[in-house]
Amino acid sequence: MALIVKKFGGSSVANAERVFNVANRIIEDYKKGNDVIVVVSAQGDTTDDLIDKAKEINPDGPSKREMDMLLASGEQISISLLAMAIEKLGYPVKSLLGWQAGFETDSHYGMARIKRVNTERLQKEIDKKNIVIVAGFQGLNKYDDITTLGRGGSDTSAVAIAASMRADLCQIYTDVDGVYTADPRKVSNAVKMDEISYDEMLELAAMGAQVLNNRSVEMAKKYNVELEVLSSLEVKPGTIVKEKVKMEKTLIKGVAKDNNVARISIVGLDDTPGVAFKIFNKLAQFKVNVDIILQSVGRDNTKDITFTVPSDQAKQAVEAIESLKDILNYKEISVDESVAKISIVGAGMESHPGVASKMFEALYDAGINIQMISTSEIKISVLIDAKSADNAVTAVHDAFLN
Ligand code: ASP
Ligand code: MG
């Protein structure tokens, strides 16, 4: 007998048939004598539809408090429907909203952080042998107002329950059957990983391999909650996410592509101390997330600085730099949005030389030019022309994972 936390995403409960499918999977575990707590997201596109409704009322954006009040309703629908399905199948069940399940958050509406989960009520229902269905993505702040955790926040709700209830297993069910070595829709020989470490998962997720919400992986790492990502539609093992994974033959875990990048170059800066500081300090003030940075070697007393930002922050970045026009002496700023970042991730590369050269060789063989490079202990990223992105992923994947 174990305590199992299961999370089902919006597509897994999108209609009545799927709700019953999920109900049956829950009951299977319950019948074996396990305690089961289930976290669900809003059905299908409900959250997007609710956002559209709010825009109809106030296109300028309603207050964040009222927005959370609205968005939290999506999960109220899915938990009650799922509980009704389990009831109909003859098993004891209780649905709980975030606050009823003890989710205490800060007051950052729309992006609230969980402060703690008061598990009293959850424990009481478990002791009564009820299956418990909890609304993901929501909690209550110190003013007793409803908050939400940010898009995709139900994963985090599930991990928080698993951590505070000391669950034996935390299973995240989605419409894919695990974490792949590359996007399986683009790379035909991509394979499902049996295991991946928290750090590798975080790097992959940050680069657009959105299987798990990033915050949920950070929380799982912090509280050492082992996760399993698996399919809600097929019955087969998924991918385990945990601290230490078996060292495998493969150095590289996966290849990811990020199209949400823009490259900004500032040309003809004075080659004097403090220039980089002034630029990146201003970008931070403008809340711009800078990724890869490259500074050219000074020549004729001038230098260039190039960096990348998420595409949707390019405008802000340019505004930030232009606000320094009087302080910085530069010739011009240019923005290139037709770039993509390709990254390889793997804890194995830390102790193996030659990984970077193998990646660069694969790109060279495919005739792809590298514009910028950045590395961390477990990741190598290159910036290339967006048009070559899919080819690059395939070439690099073939070099390492075939
Ligand atoms: N329903 C919310 C969303 O769509 C939370 C979630 O799906 O995890 O973002
Ligand atoms: Mg959703």
PDB file of C-alpha atoms in Angstrom, residues 181-300:
ATOM      1  CA  THR A 181      15.547  12.802 -26.922  1.00  0.00           C
ATOM      2  CA  ALA A 182      14.127  15.375 -29.376  1.00  0.00           C
ATOM      3  CA  ASP A 183      10.669  16.524 -30.486  1.00  0.00           C
ATOM      4  CA  PRO A 184       9.189  13.251 -31.848  1.00  0.00           C
ATOM      5  CA  ARG A 185       6.982  15.168 -34.268  1.00  0.00           C
ATOM      6  CA  LYS A 186      10.108  16.563 -35.957  1.00  0.00           C
ATOM      7  CA  VAL A 187      12.770  13.904 -35.454  1.00  0.00           C
ATOM      8  CA  SER A 188      11.548  10.487 -36.562  1.00  0.00           C
ATOM      9  CA  ASN A 189      14.163   8.492 -34.637  1.00  0.00           C
ATOM     10  CA  ALA A 190      13.715  10.351 -31.348  1.00  0.00           C
ATOM     11  CA  VAL A 191      13.333   7.895 -28.489  1.00  0.00           C
ATOM     12  CA  LYS A 192      11.694   8.032 -25.107  1.00  0.00           C
ATOM     13  CA  MET A 193      14.083   8.279 -22.153  1.00  0.00           C
ATOM     14  CA  ASP A 194      13.662   5.885 -19.235  1.00  0.00           C
ATOM     15  CA  GLU A 195      15.168   8.375 -16.810  1.00  0.00           C
ATOM     16  CA  ILE A 196      16.374  11.950 -16.691  1.00  0.00           C
ATOM     17  CA  SER A 197      17.836  14.008 -13.842  1.00  0.00           C
ATOM     18  CA  TYR A 198      16.145  17.125 -12.432  1.00  0.00           C
ATOM     19  CA  ASP A 199      18.943  19.325 -13.792  1.00  0.00           C
ATOM     20  CA  GLU A 200      18.754  17.873 -17.273  1.00  0.00           C
ATOM     21  CA  MET A 201      14.970  18.215 -17.246  1.00  0.00           C
ATOM     22  CA  LEU A 202      15.236  21.851 -16.170  1.00  0.00           C
ATOM     23  CA  GLU A 203      17.633  22.642 -19.005  1.00  0.00           C
ATOM     24  CA  LEU A 204      15.427  20.894 -21.548  1.00  0.00           C
ATOM     25  CA  ALA A 205      12.266  22.566 -20.257  1.00  0.00           C
ATOM     26  CA  ALA A 206      13.903  25.985 -20.309  1.00  0.00           C
ATOM     27  CA  MET A 207      14.607  25.398 -23.977  1.00  0.00           C
ATOM     28  CA  GLY A 208      11.061  24.726 -24.988  1.00  0.00           C
ATOM     29  CA  ALA A 209      10.723  20.981 -24.427  1.00  0.00           C
ATOM     30  CA  GLN A 210       7.602  21.743 -22.423  1.00  0.00           C
ATOM     31  CA  VAL A 211       6.520  18.443 -20.946  1.00  0.00           C
ATOM     32  CA  LEU A 212       6.677  19.527 -17.321  1.00  0.00           C
ATOM     33  CA  ASN A 213       6.242  22.993 -15.908  1.00  0.00           C
ATOM     34  CA  ASN A 214       9.659  24.317 -14.869  1.00  0.00           C
ATOM     35  CA  ARG A 215       8.652  25.366 -11.394  1.00  0.00           C
ATOM     36  CA  SER A 216       7.345  21.903 -10.665  1.00  0.00           C
ATOM     37  CA  VAL A 217      10.732  20.386 -11.522  1.00  0.00           C
ATOM     38  CA  GLU A 218      12.498  22.949  -9.320  1.00  0.00           C
ATOM     39  CA  MET A 219      10.201  22.046  -6.456  1.00  0.00           C
ATOM     40  CA  ALA A 220      10.614  18.308  -7.071  1.00  0.00           C
ATOM     41  CA  LYS A 221      14.399  18.774  -6.936  1.00  0.00           C
ATOM     42  CA  LYS A 222      14.221  20.832  -3.762  1.00  0.00           C
ATOM     43  CA  TYR A 223      12.076  18.291  -1.905  1.00  0.00           C
ATOM     44  CA  ASN A 224      13.461  15.254  -3.704  1.00  0.00           C
ATOM     45  CA  VAL A 225      10.116  14.110  -5.101  1.00  0.00           C
ATOM     46  CA  GLU A 226      10.590  11.459  -7.761  1.00  0.00           C
ATOM     47  CA  LEU A 227       8.331  12.141 -10.751  1.00  0.00           C
ATOM     48  CA  GLU A 228       7.018   9.916 -13.483  1.00  0.00           C
ATOM     49  CA  VAL A 229       5.804  11.509 -16.723  1.00  0.00           C
ATOM     50  CA  LEU A 230       3.429   9.187 -18.544  1.00  0.00           C
ATOM     51  CA  SER A 231       0.552   8.958 -21.000  1.00  0.00           C
ATOM     52  CA  SER A 232      -3.034   9.257 -19.816  1.00  0.00           C
ATOM     53  CA  LEU A 233      -4.267   7.434 -22.906  1.00  0.00           C
ATOM     54  CA  GLU A 234      -1.986   4.407 -23.117  1.00  0.00           C
ATOM     55  CA  VAL A 235      -0.919   2.100 -20.308  1.00  0.00           C
ATOM     56  CA  LYS A 236       2.880   1.922 -20.428  1.00  0.00           C
ATOM     57  CA  PRO A 237       5.839   3.138 -18.381  1.00  0.00           C
ATOM     58  CA  GLY A 238       6.868   6.769 -18.856  1.00  0.00           C
ATOM     59  CA  THR A 239      10.018   8.718 -18.001  1.00  0.00           C
ATOM     60  CA  ILE A 240      11.274   8.970 -14.413  1.00  0.00           C
ATOM     61  CA  VAL A 241      12.662  12.341 -13.302  1.00  0.00           C
ATOM     62  CA  LYS A 242      14.960  12.125 -10.270  1.00  0.00           C
ATOM     63  CA  GLU A 243      18.209  13.354  -8.733  1.00  0.00           C
ATOM     64  CA  LYS A 244      20.721  10.741  -9.845  1.00  0.00           C
ATOM     65  CA  VAL A 245      20.244   8.611 -12.900  1.00  0.00           C
ATOM     66  CA  LYS A 246      22.201   5.615 -14.127  1.00  0.00           C
ATOM     67  CA  MET A 247      25.218   6.622 -16.160  1.00  0.00           C
ATOM     68  CA  GLU A 248      24.354   5.429 -19.605  1.00  0.00           C
ATOM     69  CA  LYS A 249      26.382   4.914 -22.736  1.00  0.00           C
ATOM     70  CA  THR A 250      24.945   8.108 -24.138  1.00  0.00           C
ATOM     71  CA  LEU A 251      26.649  11.340 -23.201  1.00  0.00           C
ATOM     72  CA  ILE A 252      23.749  13.404 -24.349  1.00  0.00           C
ATOM     73  CA  LYS A 253      20.205  13.122 -23.086  1.00  0.00           C
ATOM     74  CA  GLY A 254      18.425  15.240 -25.616  1.00  0.00           C
ATOM     75  CA  VAL A 255      18.439  17.927 -28.269  1.00  0.00           C
ATOM     76  CA  ALA A 256      16.126  20.913 -28.044  1.00  0.00           C
ATOM     77  CA  LYS A 257      15.225  23.850 -30.208  1.00  0.00           C
ATOM     78  CA  ASP A 258      14.117  27.275 -29.065  1.00  0.00           C
ATOM     79  CA  ASN A 259      12.593  29.591 -31.669  1.00  0.00           C
ATOM     80  CA  ASN A 260      11.689  32.274 -29.172  1.00  0.00           C
ATOM     81  CA  VAL A 261      15.022  34.097 -29.493  1.00  0.00           C
ATOM     82  CA  ALA A 262      16.176  37.418 -30.886  1.00  0.00           C
ATOM     83  CA  ARG A 263      19.776  38.545 -31.331  1.00  0.00           C
ATOM     84  CA  ILE A 264      20.640  42.123 -30.533  1.00  0.00           C
ATOM     85  CA  SER A 265      23.948  43.723 -31.523  1.00  0.00           C
ATOM     86  CA  ILE A 266      25.316  47.023 -30.321  1.00  0.00           C
ATOM     87  CA  VAL A 267      28.024  48.105 -32.710  1.00  0.00           C
ATOM     88  CA  GLY A 268      30.842  50.615 -32.215  1.00  0.00           C
ATOM     89  CA  LEU A 269      30.851  50.975 -28.427  1.00  0.00           C
ATOM     90  CA  ASP A 270      33.735  52.738 -26.680  1.00  0.00           C
ATOM     91  CA  ASP A 271      36.308  50.189 -25.588  1.00  0.00           C
ATOM     92  CA  THR A 272      36.409  51.443 -21.990  1.00  0.00           C
ATOM     93  CA  PRO A 273      35.638  49.912 -18.578  1.00  0.00           C
ATOM     94  CA  GLY A 274      32.014  49.869 -17.368  1.00  0.00           C
ATOM     95  CA  VAL A 275      30.303  49.633 -20.742  1.00  0.00           C
ATOM     96  CA  ALA A 276      29.046  46.079 -20.299  1.00  0.00           C
ATOM     97  CA  PHE A 277      27.957  46.858 -16.751  1.00  0.00           C
ATOM     98  CA  LYS A 278      25.892  49.860 -17.850  1.00  0.00           C
ATOM     99  CA  ILE A 279      24.195  47.906 -20.627  1.00  0.00           C
ATOM    100  CA  PHE A 280      23.266  44.804 -18.660  1.00  0.00           C
ATOM    101  CA  ASN A 281      22.330  46.753 -15.565  1.00  0.00           C
ATOM    102  CA  LYS A 282      19.854  48.749 -17.652  1.00  0.00           C
ATOM    103  CA  LEU A 283      18.507  45.574 -19.272  1.00  0.00           C
ATOM    104  CA  ALA A 284      17.927  44.119 -15.814  1.00  0.00           C
ATOM    105  CA  GLN A 285      16.066  47.281 -14.778  1.00  0.00           C
ATOM    106  CA  PHE A 286      13.863  46.823 -17.861  1.00  0.00           C
ATOM    107  CA  LYS A 287      13.267  43.189 -16.764  1.00  0.00           C
ATOM    108  CA  VAL A 288      14.868  41.736 -19.883  1.00  0.00           C
ATOM    109  CA  ASN A 289      16.166  38.160 -19.595  1.00  0.00           C
ATOM    110  CA  VAL A 290      19.520  38.003 -21.333  1.00  0.00           C
ATOM    111  CA  ASP A 291      20.864  34.636 -22.416  1.00  0.00           C
ATOM    112  CA  ILE A 292      23.995  34.317 -24.579  1.00  0.00           C
ATOM    113  CA  ILE A 293      26.445  37.244 -24.482  1.00  0.00           C
ATOM    114  CA  LEU A 294      29.333  37.861 -26.831  1.00  0.00           C
ATOM    115  CA  GLN A 295      31.794  40.764 -26.776  1.00  0.00           C
ATOM    116  CA  SER A 296      34.170  41.334 -29.661  1.00  0.00           C
ATOM    117  CA  VAL A 297      37.848  42.037 -29.132  1.00  0.00           C
ATOM    118  CA  GLY A 298      38.429  45.771 -28.961  1.00  0.00           C
ATOM    119  CA  ARG A 299      39.865  47.362 -32.087  1.00  0.00           C
ATOM    120  CA  ASP A 300      40.448  51.044 -32.921  1.00  0.00           C
TER     121      ASP A 300
END
